[in-house]
């Protein structure tokens, strides 16, 4: 399959139409979930959603945006650090995510030292240059977590720490399948996460839930081919993990990155926005690196927040969007009260959020 596929260009319209025709000939009605903002961008930008819907295939975006799945509690934690005089560093998307009363963006306009960084290395550079404590809000899936692990393994300046908000994808997939809110016929797995973890971590899901899974790249033909591979599995009664993105993803993943994750982090049970606690789906720094964990370092500021209850912004349906229960456009506030200029929830803030993507290409 892959050799034959690699001969084609990944944006070739004729190939795309041929795949759609093959899907049409299979005469299936399928619901398939992916968990990747870049996949969603490709699907919407190139009109693939509609082409697939016309041949009976519905594609849903699950919890595939790291900024969107960050919880209201984590937003309040980083805001509390900023309000207490700590220099806070975060990715650009993160600083506009609304908290209970404000965002990092607003905290900065009120005098807090909040800085946008493009990588964890930028945050370490800031810590090297100033005396104040610097906290990096470490948001991301397995794709970005290894670079944070690499920085911590080198033991940066003592005034540097991270607020671990990292997430691990396979346990979230298990949560979706075990909750049973949706009847899914297949999962498209994210190419860049799979570059790190490989294909093996998905195998227990296919065994336990008899669900076909395909790791996919990010071009239109990659995604269409992944859908066709899932459809062929359904038609033949198979439930396996296949790899459409063989030009990048190896079954064993990136061993060096996995070693780094294992050296620095320990898996913990964490909530995701819209989900209850998911076992083993987050990270905490190992004891020997504990001085770099903001939750261990600033307990007076952060421990009180651990016991508080938080809710979604009023009327925001990000939780339902992230669980694939509704399309962003079904939210009554989509494009009216909630826009990228005035976002109510994180799914409208982040360029990987499905509300933001739906708004940009509407
Ligand atoms: S459109 Fe806005 S309010 Fe509605 S789910 Fe998306 S982010 Fe939340």
JSON list of N, CA, C and O in Angstrom, two decimals, residues 15-30 51-57 227-228 231-232 234-236:
[
{"chain": "A", "resi": 15, "resn": "UNK", "atom": "N", "xyz": [-5.53, 11.98, -7.94]},
{"chain": "A", "resi": 15, "resn": "UNK", "atom": "CA", "xyz": [-5.40, 10.91, -6.94]},
{"chain": "A", "resi": 15, "resn": "UNK", "atom": "C", "xyz": [-6.51, 11.06, -5.89]},
{"chain": "A", "resi": 15, "resn": "UNK", "atom": "O", "xyz": [-7.15, 10.08, -5.49]},
{"chain": "A", "resi": 16, "resn": "UNK", "atom": "N", "xyz": [-6.74, 12.32, -5.46]},
{"chain": "A", "resi": 16, "resn": "UNK", "atom": "CA", "xyz": [-7.77, 12.56, -4.45]},
{"chain": "A", "resi": 16, "resn": "UNK", "atom": "C", "xyz": [-9.13, 12.09, -4.97]},
{"chain": "A", "resi": 16, "resn": "UNK", "atom": "O", "xyz": [-9.87, 11.39, -4.26]},
{"chain": "A", "resi": 17, "resn": "UNK", "atom": "N", "xyz": [-9.45, 12.43, -6.22]},
{"chain": "A", "resi": 17, "resn": "UNK", "atom": "CA", "xyz": [-10.76, 12.05, -6.77]},
{"chain": "A", "resi": 17, "resn": "UNK", "atom": "C", "xyz": [-10.88, 10.53, -6.90]},
{"chain": "A", "resi": 17, "resn": "UNK", "atom": "O", "xyz": [-11.94, 9.95, -6.67]},
{"chain": "A", "resi": 18, "resn": "UNK", "atom": "N", "xyz": [-9.76, 9.90, -7.24]},
{"chain": "A", "resi": 18, "resn": "UNK", "atom": "CA", "xyz": [-9.75, 8.45, -7.37]},
{"chain": "A", "resi": 18, "resn": "UNK", "atom": "C", "xyz": [-10.04, 7.78, -6.01]},
{"chain": "A", "resi": 18, "resn": "UNK", "atom": "O", "xyz": [-10.81, 6.81, -5.92]},
{"chain": "A", "resi": 19, "resn": "UNK", "atom": "N", "xyz": [-9.44, 8.34, -4.95]},
{"chain": "A", "resi": 19, "resn": "UNK", "atom": "CA", "xyz": [-9.69, 7.78, -3.61]},
{"chain": "A", "resi": 19, "resn": "UNK", "atom": "C", "xyz": [-11.15, 7.96, -3.22]},
{"chain": "A", "resi": 19, "resn": "UNK", "atom": "O", "xyz": [-11.79, 7.04, -2.70]},
{"chain": "A", "resi": 20, "resn": "UNK", "atom": "N", "xyz": [-11.70, 9.15, -3.51]},
{"chain": "A", "resi": 20, "resn": "UNK", "atom": "CA", "xyz": [-13.10, 9.40, -3.18]},
{"chain": "A", "resi": 20, "resn": "UNK", "atom": "C", "xyz": [-14.00, 8.40, -3.92]},
{"chain": "A", "resi": 20, "resn": "UNK", "atom": "O", "xyz": [-14.96, 7.86, -3.36]},
{"chain": "A", "resi": 21, "resn": "UNK", "atom": "N", "xyz": [-13.66, 8.14, -5.18]},
{"chain": "A", "resi": 21, "resn": "UNK", "atom": "CA", "xyz": [-14.46, 7.18, -5.95]},
{"chain": "A", "resi": 21, "resn": "UNK", "atom": "C", "xyz": [-14.39, 5.78, -5.34]},
{"chain": "A", "resi": 21, "resn": "UNK", "atom": "O", "xyz": [-15.39, 5.08, -5.22]},
{"chain": "A", "resi": 22, "resn": "UNK", "atom": "N", "xyz": [-13.18, 5.41, -4.92]},
{"chain": "A", "resi": 22, "resn": "UNK", "atom": "CA", "xyz": [-13.04, 4.09, -4.28]},
{"chain": "A", "resi": 22, "resn": "UNK", "atom": "C", "xyz": [-13.87, 4.02, -3.00]},
{"chain": "A", "resi": 22, "resn": "UNK", "atom": "O", "xyz": [-14.48, 3.00, -2.69]},
{"chain": "A", "resi": 23, "resn": "UNK", "atom": "N", "xyz": [-13.87, 5.13, -2.24]},
{"chain": "A", "resi": 23, "resn": "UNK", "atom": "CA", "xyz": [-14.68, 5.16, -1.02]},
{"chain": "A", "resi": 23, "resn": "UNK", "atom": "C", "xyz": [-16.16, 5.04, -1.35]},
{"chain": "A", "resi": 23, "resn": "UNK", "atom": "O", "xyz": [-16.91, 4.31, -0.68]},
{"chain": "A", "resi": 24, "resn": "UNK", "atom": "N", "xyz": [-16.56, 5.73, -2.38]},
{"chain": "A", "resi": 24, "resn": "UNK", "atom": "CA", "xyz": [-17.96, 5.68, -2.81]},
{"chain": "A", "resi": 24, "resn": "UNK", "atom": "C", "xyz": [-18.36, 4.25, -3.17]},
{"chain": "A", "resi": 24, "resn": "UNK", "atom": "O", "xyz": [-19.42, 3.76, -2.79]},
{"chain": "A", "resi": 25, "resn": "UNK", "atom": "N", "xyz": [-17.45, 3.56, -3.87]},
{"chain": "A", "resi": 25, "resn": "UNK", "atom": "CA", "xyz": [-17.75, 2.19, -4.30]},
{"chain": "A", "resi": 25, "resn": "UNK", "atom": "C", "xyz": [-17.86, 1.22, -3.12]},
{"chain": "A", "resi": 25, "resn": "UNK", "atom": "O", "xyz": [-18.48, 0.17, -3.23]},
{"chain": "A", "resi": 26, "resn": "UNK", "atom": "N", "xyz": [-17.22, 1.57, -1.99]},
{"chain": "A", "resi": 26, "resn": "UNK", "atom": "CA", "xyz": [-17.30, 0.67, -0.83]},
{"chain": "A", "resi": 26, "resn": "UNK", "atom": "C", "xyz": [-18.67, 0.72, -0.15]},
{"chain": "A", "resi": 26, "resn": "UNK", "atom": "O", "xyz": [-19.03, -0.17, 0.63]},
{"chain": "A", "resi": 27, "resn": "UNK", "atom": "N", "xyz": [-19.43, 1.82, -0.42]},
{"chain": "A", "resi": 27, "resn": "UNK", "atom": "CA", "xyz": [-20.80, 1.96, 0.10]},
{"chain": "A", "resi": 27, "resn": "UNK", "atom": "C", "xyz": [-20.89, 1.75, 1.61]},
{"chain": "A", "resi": 27, "resn": "UNK", "atom": "O", "xyz": [-21.59, 0.88, 2.11]},
{"chain": "A", "resi": 28, "resn": "UNK", "atom": "N", "xyz": [-20.12, 2.55, 2.34]},
{"chain": "A", "resi": 28, "resn": "UNK", "atom": "CA", "xyz": [-20.13, 2.45, 3.80]},
{"chain": "A", "resi": 28, "resn": "UNK", "atom": "C", "xyz": [-20.60, 3.77, 4.40]},
{"chain": "A", "resi": 28, "resn": "UNK", "atom": "O", "xyz": [-20.43, 4.83, 3.81]},
{"chain": "A", "resi": 29, "resn": "UNK", "atom": "N", "xyz": [-21.19, 3.67, 5.59]},
{"chain": "A", "resi": 29, "resn": "UNK", "atom": "CA", "xyz": [-21.51, 4.87, 6.38]},
{"chain": "A", "resi": 29, "resn": "UNK", "atom": "C", "xyz": [-20.57, 4.82, 7.58]},
{"chain": "A", "resi": 29, "resn": "UNK", "atom": "O", "xyz": [-20.69, 3.93, 8.42]},
{"chain": "A", "resi": 30, "resn": "UNK", "atom": "N", "xyz": [-19.62, 5.76, 7.67]},
{"chain": "A", "resi": 30, "resn": "UNK", "atom": "CA", "xyz": [-18.61, 5.67, 8.73]},
{"chain": "A", "resi": 30, "resn": "UNK", "atom": "C", "xyz": [-18.48, 6.98, 9.50]},
{"chain": "A", "resi": 30, "resn": "UNK", "atom": "O", "xyz": [-18.62, 8.07, 8.93]},
{"chain": "A", "resi": 51, "resn": "UNK", "atom": "N", "xyz": [-16.37, 16.61, 0.78]},
{"chain": "A", "resi": 51, "resn": "UNK", "atom": "CA", "xyz": [-16.20, 15.51, -0.20]},
{"chain": "A", "resi": 51, "resn": "UNK", "atom": "C", "xyz": [-16.45, 14.15, 0.47]},
{"chain": "A", "resi": 51, "resn": "UNK", "atom": "O", "xyz": [-17.07, 13.26, -0.11]},
{"chain": "A", "resi": 52, "resn": "UNK", "atom": "N", "xyz": [-15.96, 14.02, 1.71]},
{"chain": "A", "resi": 52, "resn": "UNK", "atom": "CA", "xyz": [-16.12, 12.75, 2.41]},
{"chain": "A", "resi": 52, "resn": "UNK", "atom": "C", "xyz": [-17.57, 12.55, 2.86]},
{"chain": "A", "resi": 52, "resn": "UNK", "atom": "O", "xyz": [-18.11, 11.44, 2.79]},
{"chain": "A", "resi": 53, "resn": "UNK", "atom": "N", "xyz": [-18.17, 13.65, 3.30]},
{"chain": "A", "resi": 53, "resn": "UNK", "atom": "CA", "xyz": [-19.58, 13.55, 3.74]},
{"chain": "A", "resi": 53, "resn": "UNK", "atom": "C", "xyz": [-20.45, 13.06, 2.60]},
{"chain": "A", "resi": 53, "resn": "UNK", "atom": "O", "xyz": [-21.35, 12.25, 2.78]},
{"chain": "A", "resi": 54, "resn": "UNK", "atom": "N", "xyz": [-20.13, 13.51, 1.38]},
{"chain": "A", "resi": 54, "resn": "UNK", "atom": "CA", "xyz": [-20.93, 13.11, 0.21]},
{"chain": "A", "resi": 54, "resn": "UNK", "atom": "C", "xyz": [-20.84, 11.62, -0.08]},
{"chain": "A", "resi": 54, "resn": "UNK", "atom": "O", "xyz": [-21.68, 11.07, -0.80]},
{"chain": "A", "resi": 55, "resn": "UNK", "atom": "N", "xyz": [-19.79, 10.96, 0.42]},
{"chain": "A", "resi": 55, "resn": "UNK", "atom": "CA", "xyz": [-19.70, 9.50, 0.20]},
{"chain": "A", "resi": 55, "resn": "UNK", "atom": "C", "xyz": [-19.93, 8.74, 1.51]},
{"chain": "A", "resi": 55, "resn": "UNK", "atom": "O", "xyz": [-19.50, 7.60, 1.68]},
{"chain": "A", "resi": 56, "resn": "UNK", "atom": "N", "xyz": [-20.63, 9.41, 2.45]},
{"chain": "A", "resi": 56, "resn": "UNK", "atom": "CA", "xyz": [-21.10, 8.71, 3.67]},
{"chain": "A", "resi": 56, "resn": "UNK", "atom": "C", "xyz": [-20.11, 8.69, 4.82]},
{"chain": "A", "resi": 56, "resn": "UNK", "atom": "O", "xyz": [-20.30, 7.91, 5.76]},
{"chain": "A", "resi": 57, "resn": "UNK", "atom": "N", "xyz": [-19.08, 9.54, 4.75]},
{"chain": "A", "resi": 57, "resn": "UNK", "atom": "CA", "xyz": [-18.06, 9.47, 5.82]},
{"chain": "A", "resi": 57, "resn": "UNK", "atom": "C", "xyz": [-18.00, 10.78, 6.60]},
{"chain": "A", "resi": 57, "resn": "UNK", "atom": "O", "xyz": [-17.80, 11.86, 6.03]},
{"chain": "A", "resi": 227, "resn": "UNK", "atom": "N", "xyz": [-8.31, 7.53, 5.34]},
{"chain": "A", "resi": 227, "resn": "UNK", "atom": "CA", "xyz": [-9.74, 7.18, 5.43]},
{"chain": "A", "resi": 227, "resn": "UNK", "atom": "C", "xyz": [-10.01, 5.91, 4.60]},
{"chain": "A", "resi": 227, "resn": "UNK", "atom": "O", "xyz": [-10.72, 5.00, 5.05]},
{"chain": "A", "resi": 228, "resn": "UNK", "atom": "N", "xyz": [-9.42, 5.84, 3.41]},
{"chain": "A", "resi": 228, "resn": "UNK", "atom": "CA", "xyz": [-9.62, 4.64, 2.58]},
{"chain": "A", "resi": 228, "resn": "UNK", "atom": "C", "xyz": [-9.07, 3.39, 3.26]},
{"chain": "A", "resi": 228, "resn": "UNK", "atom": "O", "xyz": [-9.70, 2.32, 3.23]},
{"chain": "A", "resi": 231, "resn": "UNK", "atom": "N", "xyz": [-11.53, 2.42, 5.84]},
{"chain": "A", "resi": 231, "resn": "UNK", "atom": "CA", "xyz": [-12.74, 1.87, 5.21]},
{"chain": "A", "resi": 231, "resn": "UNK", "atom": "C", "xyz": [-12.49, 0.43, 4.73]},
{"chain": "A", "resi": 231, "resn": "UNK", "atom": "O", "xyz": [-13.35, -0.44, 4.89]},
{"chain": "A", "resi": 232, "resn": "UNK", "atom": "N", "xyz": [-11.32, 0.20, 4.19]},
{"chain": "A", "resi": 232, "resn": "UNK", "atom": "CA", "xyz": [-11.01, -1.17, 3.72]},
{"chain": "A", "resi": 232, "resn": "UNK", "atom": "C", "xyz": [-10.94, -2.15, 4.91]},
{"chain": "A", "resi": 232, "resn": "UNK", "atom": "O", "xyz": [-11.36, -3.29, 4.81]},
{"chain": "A", "resi": 234, "resn": "UNK", "atom": "N", "xyz": [-12.65, -1.82, 7.71]},
{"chain": "A", "resi": 234, "resn": "UNK", "atom": "CA", "xyz": [-14.04, -2.05, 8.14]},
{"chain": "A", "resi": 234, "resn": "UNK", "atom": "C", "xyz": [-14.70, -3.06, 7.21]},
{"chain": "A", "resi": 234, "resn": "UNK", "atom": "O", "xyz": [-15.35, -4.02, 7.65]},
{"chain": "A", "resi": 235, "resn": "UNK", "atom": "N", "xyz": [-14.51, -2.86, 5.91]},
{"chain": "A", "resi": 235, "resn": "UNK", "atom": "CA", "xyz": [-15.16, -3.73, 4.91]},
{"chain": "A", "resi": 235, "resn": "UNK", "atom": "C", "xyz": [-14.73, -5.19, 5.09]},
{"chain": "A", "resi": 235, "resn": "UNK", "atom": "O", "xyz": [-15.53, -6.11, 4.92]},
{"chain": "A", "resi": 236, "resn": "UNK", "atom": "N", "xyz": [-13.45, -5.37, 5.47]},
{"chain": "A", "resi": 236, "resn": "UNK", "atom": "CA", "xyz": [-12.96, -6.76, 5.59]},
{"chain": "A", "resi": 236, "resn": "UNK", "atom": "C", "xyz": [-13.01, -7.27, 7.03]},
{"chain": "A", "resi": 236, "resn": "UNK", "atom": "O", "xyz": [-12.48, -8.35, 7.32]}
]
